[in-house]
Amino acid sequence: GKVCKFLPSNNKISLTQGRIPHSRDSPIHARGIPSESKGYLEFEDVAETGNVDVRFPIRFTWQSFLVFANYFELKTSAVDEFKRERDAVAAGKRSNIDPFVFDIFKSIQLIEQYGEKLEQFAYLEATNTSSSLSIELSYVDAKNSSALYALAGRLDWCECENILKCPNGTATSGVGAKGMNDCVSTNEEVIHRISLIPPPPDEIAKPMSTGEGSIDTDSSRLVLKPFETGILTVDLSMLPNNITYNDHYRISIYDGCQPCPLRYKCNAGNGHQPKTCFNPPLERQYEFLNGCLKKNRKMVCLRDDGTHEDIQKCYSKTNNSSSARSSGSLLLFSEPDLEKCLSRPYFCSDTEWNYRTYRRLCQENSAISGETEIYDCSLVHRWNTYAHWKNNVCCSEISELRGFDSCRKNECLDDPRIEDIIRGKLINVFEREYGFIPPIRKPSGKLLMNATLQEALDHESPLDLFHEWREQFPESSKLMQEVKLHHPKKPHLSHPYKITSGCCNCKRHAIPTFFETNNPISSGYPDNKHGHVQITVTAIASIKLYVAVELLHGAYYLDFEKYFGSRDKSTLRIHAPQKFSEHSEHATWLTVLDKSAFEKRGLELPLNLPVGINEGGNKDIEDRFFVNIPRNKTIANHILAKENFLEVIDYDDDGRSWLPLPAIRDPIESIRLNEEWWGQKHDFIALPYIPFFSNCDGYDSHVFLGRLLEDHPDCLSVPLNKVESTNEFSFTRKEPYSDRCQDLILQCTYEEEIRGSSEKFRWFEASSGSNLFHITRDAVTIAAFVPSNEAEDWGRTMFLDKMRNSYDLIPVSIGDEMGGFLNAIPRVVELELKYYQISSGTKRLVEAAIYFHDLCTTQKQDYFGGSAKILDDMKERDILPCESDINGAIKSDNYELIIQYYPLGWFDLLNRFEFGGPVYFFFYTAIGLTICLIGGSVYGINRLLTKFRHPPPFQGWQLVALVSRPQIEGVILAVIPYMVVVSTIHTLFRHDGVLQFDSLHKNWMGSGSIGDDEEVENAMGRMGSAFLVLGSYITLKGSSSIIIGDETSKNDHVVAKRAHFIWASLCLQAMILCLLEFSYSDSYKNDIYRYVVMFKFGQIAFDVILSHVIRDKLLIAPLLVLIQMSEILVTIGARDFVEFTLSFLVKISLIVVQRLFIYPFIHTILTLLPRWNLLARHSFGRKALTRKEKKQREARWKKVNENIELQTEGVEPLVDSITIYSVEKTGGILLPFMCLFLMLLYRETEIAMNYNINQHELLYYGTFAFYMIIWTCIVDIFV
């Protein structure tokens, strides 16, 4: 027959090159030489003429050659011979299996298991070098040539009968292995897995099988809602010394999926090929599924017509008896639970499943033989499908039925001849369309009422007992007839109802660096895991985690099972924020980072941002949960330590206790991010933890606000039923009794490279006053945090986006006392959080700030090569070099994070405008009543002490109508056009206004594109120029309106008077600017009452000076109004709102004193000063006077006295009093409009900003000023 021989011209031989026929159905002579064998083999026909013989010889045993016709015969003979010799070895009749039989059998096993994939790792490649890995192949040719081929594929496919094998899950690296110690874990398969989630207290831990395909289905899962933290403490202290983490076992976290069963080996896959596994083969995976179907069954109840009945009705009918499972027309039996088994991860790749139903058995008695026939009930559906098809055929007038009356009323006639034609000529058409041959006769479909036969418990492959359908349907008889069976040859017609995810898609979640590294420490163990290891998992979505310890080395089966099998080596505690909002479950404060803030300040992104790795291996935003490894386990475990007496002290191998592990820093390249991390979708993110502060005791990289403020053992945690909240109507200085953390110290480690510089500012280099991030004012609910549509992501919802640039966010800024500097780090960082305890279960954040203390420079000393200039600059700031070692390097990267967290008292909250409007209304009213009491008291005293026999009646209301109404109307009429113009300028020239000047630079030398910051700066400059023009125009127009002259003639004195007035106005404005600058200082804030008094006397002095210089009450009135308004405005610079109101009371008191005593006293002095001057001249002048000089002196004396009488009597004193009153009143009326102006131009003027007052707070100041107008009018009635 045809035999083959290798051709020596080829340099590579694989397993499928030169293949032989598989069976007699595929002879070589019929198919020709296989395509993959051309060029590698020659076939020669050595058979006798006329006889076709394709047999091939092979050395079957050590002493015999056998000839086989195909692979199937070889396989059958080899398997039988191997089993025979193996049994003989077991019986002691043979010492070993024949090596040739062993090799052939193992080769057949590899071929059956891997098929053509075997050639990927088992092949021969030509070589010129002889080695232990090369073999020599001889060729049957004329020259009897040979060639060397090396084993270029993997060697672990080679087997010998008595070879020493490595334990499961391990292999040797390279050649020369001498013992089991040379076997190392491949990390390709898990050989044992035990859950670390403790079972419920009343549940007994069940041992898990370690066989191939075993699945842990009974263990608990870690189920967390957003903001919840699971704290898992694992005791590894008594684990045998030689079991090493990562070498022999590991801890894994699986998110929302089930890992592959034991001994599965997955490959990575790529973009074109799905993830699958090397082991086990697909046939074996189906075996595991069938094994699951055998073990897991569910009860069903059927009527005798095959329809379903309520299971409880069946139980009641059968009296819950397992022996009697049929009663009348009901049958109770079990069937394999396919849904349950499909939910288990038996398959490596994603698998599509058509809808399947468990087969039902029917029976009917044969009328011929009288015997009972049992058949599959699906024949009823098949017959109905066939009958419907046959009716269509009979009524379609096809040629095969021509001459027959085959159709009546759209149904095929029951004619045996027609049935024979259809069965003989057309049945192939039906089979091609529907995929099955219909039954010969119509079955009755009567259900077999035998539970044992229906269950088929002994069936080897329960999956084969299920019927496949093209689509899913409820198992009711009517709908079932409309659905077709699955067509094996037309799978595209079926619609899979379920796609099970392959277990190779279930990957371990990334865990912190602590588990990725394995640094031995001085404890004597080969790793740093022999102690209590704590894992915290904080959810940002609803998660269900499987946390397990996995064995990777088969040499430690017993030790692993003995230690972890009892499942008592771990404790679990779940923390959820409970004290931020009593109205929402698990609500908490969030920190908010804004992309624009980082770009504007040139600030480096935090190193503890939520970083995950996507499918492509690139950095992405983590969207499920955070895993942390706290160093100090007592912080999270203090409650368990109290309740369960949990020992959290670790010991070395000599029984000595050792301190917690030193800080392990994440690799900087894994946590450092650039601006691309934000992506294109969002430019902000809200986090449930504090950014920047990472690698801290008890929290690791993420210090969650909820856990820190509610769960730390060093904080005062007050039970909700004992909390004393702050009542906004309590008016008390008593502080509330609530949660607080005073001087709470966390030991943290800089993860930044503090010894070098950075392209951008790092958080500890930010200057004083810089905002690092924001915290939400009120607690955010889960619903507002998680996405509700595809356009949102966690922490980046529409609700959170609306909070930005609003007062719902509290800025966290660097304190003014000390900011950061380049080349310097703070050794102590203080975070201060002040809150308002609204009710027993609700808090509201009021203020937050960060303070740097104990700064030191990272520059080396000059004798170690440090920069002398930088060292001198730091010394001027009292910043000394950090403590260093003998080489000048910084000794430690550690710093202390101090937390100050406490509630504010009533007056502190009042100052920060945290109360509702009614509180401030009552407070304003109390201030108004107080000033009315002052005015009324003065009026009452004067009325009681008056010398008039008949005092004039009280004319207060007439006075208000006479004086206050014209002032209010005049101010409003004057302010309205001015505010309209101001608003128009603001609308036109702001950076996002109507008029855009995006391409214009602020100077002639500018070029290139304009950035956002420069655009805002340019807009502010244009707006300032417009206001300068407006102010100049109003000043000029006002001077011409007040000082009226004859425009037709040249009046030099009018022009001079106007110029004099404008010059006085400009000088006064310059002095007021100086006054404003001084009011920003701390000295002014710390002694505001003294300065209020000084400014009042200064105002009086200016009044006198201006009156003397200008000599016109009408001209000095607007200047005095400016002084008065500025004097009231600078009182906003008080340290807080209460101090502002008290200074207002002081000012009102001074006004009363001024009107009653100071101004009358000054007026009297100025009035009598000419008489005193004349008397002095008479006293110290010449005594001897002529008669004429005496007459002149007497005339001057008479004139002076007449002038004094005119100024002290008549209308002049009343005019002076109204002038003083009008000036003060106009300044008070203008103050609310001034506050409104500052709110509108908050960033442009920076006045309120320098007072540390935001726009929201300005509203309260303006409201107070507006409300005080009414009360000051009442005061004016009395005084």
mmCIF file of N, CA and C in Angstrom, residues 1097-1111 1113 1116 1120 1159 1162-1163 1166:
data_model
loop_
_atom_site.group_PDB
_atom_site.id
_atom_site.type_symbol
_atom_site.label_atom_id
_atom_site.label_comp_id
_atom_site.label_asym_id
_atom_site.label_seq_id
_atom_site.Cartn_x
_atom_site.Cartn_y
_atom_site.Cartn_z
ATOM 1 N N PHE A 1097 -14.843 110.732 65.249
ATOM 2 C CA PHE A 1097 -14.247 112.032 65.529
ATOM 3 C C PHE A 1097 -13.503 112.570 64.308
ATOM 4 N N GLY A 1098 -12.930 111.680 63.515
ATOM 5 C CA GLY A 1098 -12.300 112.133 62.269
ATOM 6 C C GLY A 1098 -13.305 112.719 61.311
ATOM 7 N N GLN A 1099 -14.490 112.100 61.265
ATOM 8 C CA GLN A 1099 -15.543 112.629 60.404
ATOM 9 C C GLN A 1099 -15.940 114.027 60.856
ATOM 10 N N ILE A 1100 -16.052 114.210 62.176
ATOM 11 C CA ILE A 1100 -16.413 115.541 62.698
ATOM 12 C C ILE A 1100 -15.342 116.554 62.335
ATOM 13 N N ALA A 1101 -14.078 116.128 62.451
ATOM 14 C CA ALA A 1101 -12.981 117.038 62.118
ATOM 15 C C ALA A 1101 -13.027 117.417 60.647
ATOM 16 N N PHE A 1102 -13.277 116.428 59.780
ATOM 17 C CA PHE A 1102 -13.356 116.724 58.346
ATOM 18 C C PHE A 1102 -14.530 117.641 58.054
ATOM 19 N N ASP A 1103 -15.604 117.448 58.768
ATOM 20 C CA ASP A 1103 -16.758 118.315 58.583
ATOM 21 C C ASP A 1103 -16.383 119.761 58.874
ATOM 22 N N VAL A 1104 -15.671 119.974 59.980
ATOM 23 C CA VAL A 1104 -15.262 121.326 60.350
ATOM 24 C C VAL A 1104 -14.293 121.892 59.323
ATOM 25 N N ILE A 1105 -13.318 121.063 58.906
ATOM 26 C CA ILE A 1105 -12.307 121.544 57.961
ATOM 27 C C ILE A 1105 -12.949 121.880 56.618
ATOM 28 N N LEU A 1106 -13.793 120.973 56.117
ATOM 29 C CA LEU A 1106 -14.423 121.231 54.829
ATOM 30 C C LEU A 1106 -15.344 122.438 54.895
ATOM 31 N N SER A 1107 -16.022 122.602 56.012
ATOM 32 C CA SER A 1107 -16.895 123.775 56.157
ATOM 33 C C SER A 1107 -16.065 125.052 56.108
ATOM 34 N N HIS A 1108 -14.889 125.032 56.719
ATOM 35 C CA HIS A 1108 -14.029 126.212 56.712
ATOM 36 C C HIS A 1108 -13.425 126.451 55.338
ATOM 37 N N VAL A 1109 -13.073 125.341 54.635
ATOM 38 C CA VAL A 1109 -12.412 125.494 53.335
ATOM 39 C C VAL A 1109 -13.406 125.860 52.250
ATOM 40 N N ILE A 1110 -14.513 125.127 52.168
ATOM 41 C CA ILE A 1110 -15.460 125.337 51.072
ATOM 42 C C ILE A 1110 -16.476 126.409 51.411
ATOM 43 N N ARG A 1111 -16.843 126.535 52.685
ATOM 44 C CA ARG A 1111 -17.747 127.566 53.168
ATOM 45 C C ARG A 1111 -19.110 127.524 52.457
ATOM 46 N N LYS A 1113 -22.548 124.832 52.799
ATOM 47 C CA LYS A 1113 -23.142 123.620 53.324
ATOM 48 C C LYS A 1113 -23.611 122.687 52.205
ATOM 49 N N ILE A 1116 -20.470 120.813 50.717
ATOM 50 C CA ILE A 1116 -19.800 119.817 51.547
ATOM 51 C C ILE A 1116 -20.715 118.645 51.876
ATOM 52 N N LEU A 1120 -19.513 114.860 52.718
ATOM 53 C CA LEU A 1120 -19.771 114.277 54.037
ATOM 54 C C LEU A 1120 -20.540 112.967 53.920
ATOM 55 N N TYR A 1159 -21.754 118.045 68.387
ATOM 56 C CA TYR A 1159 -22.005 119.089 67.392
ATOM 57 C C TYR A 1159 -22.500 120.382 68.040
ATOM 58 N N ILE A 1162 -19.353 121.968 69.474
ATOM 59 C CA ILE A 1162 -18.481 122.552 68.436
ATOM 60 C C ILE A 1162 -19.137 123.787 67.840
ATOM 61 N N HIS A 1163 -20.437 123.725 67.626
ATOM 62 C CA HIS A 1163 -21.133 124.869 67.063
ATOM 63 C C HIS A 1163 -21.058 126.072 67.999
ATOM 64 N N LEU A 1166 -17.469 127.469 67.759
ATOM 65 C CA LEU A 1166 -17.239 128.208 66.513
ATOM 66 C C LEU A 1166 -18.056 129.500 66.478
#
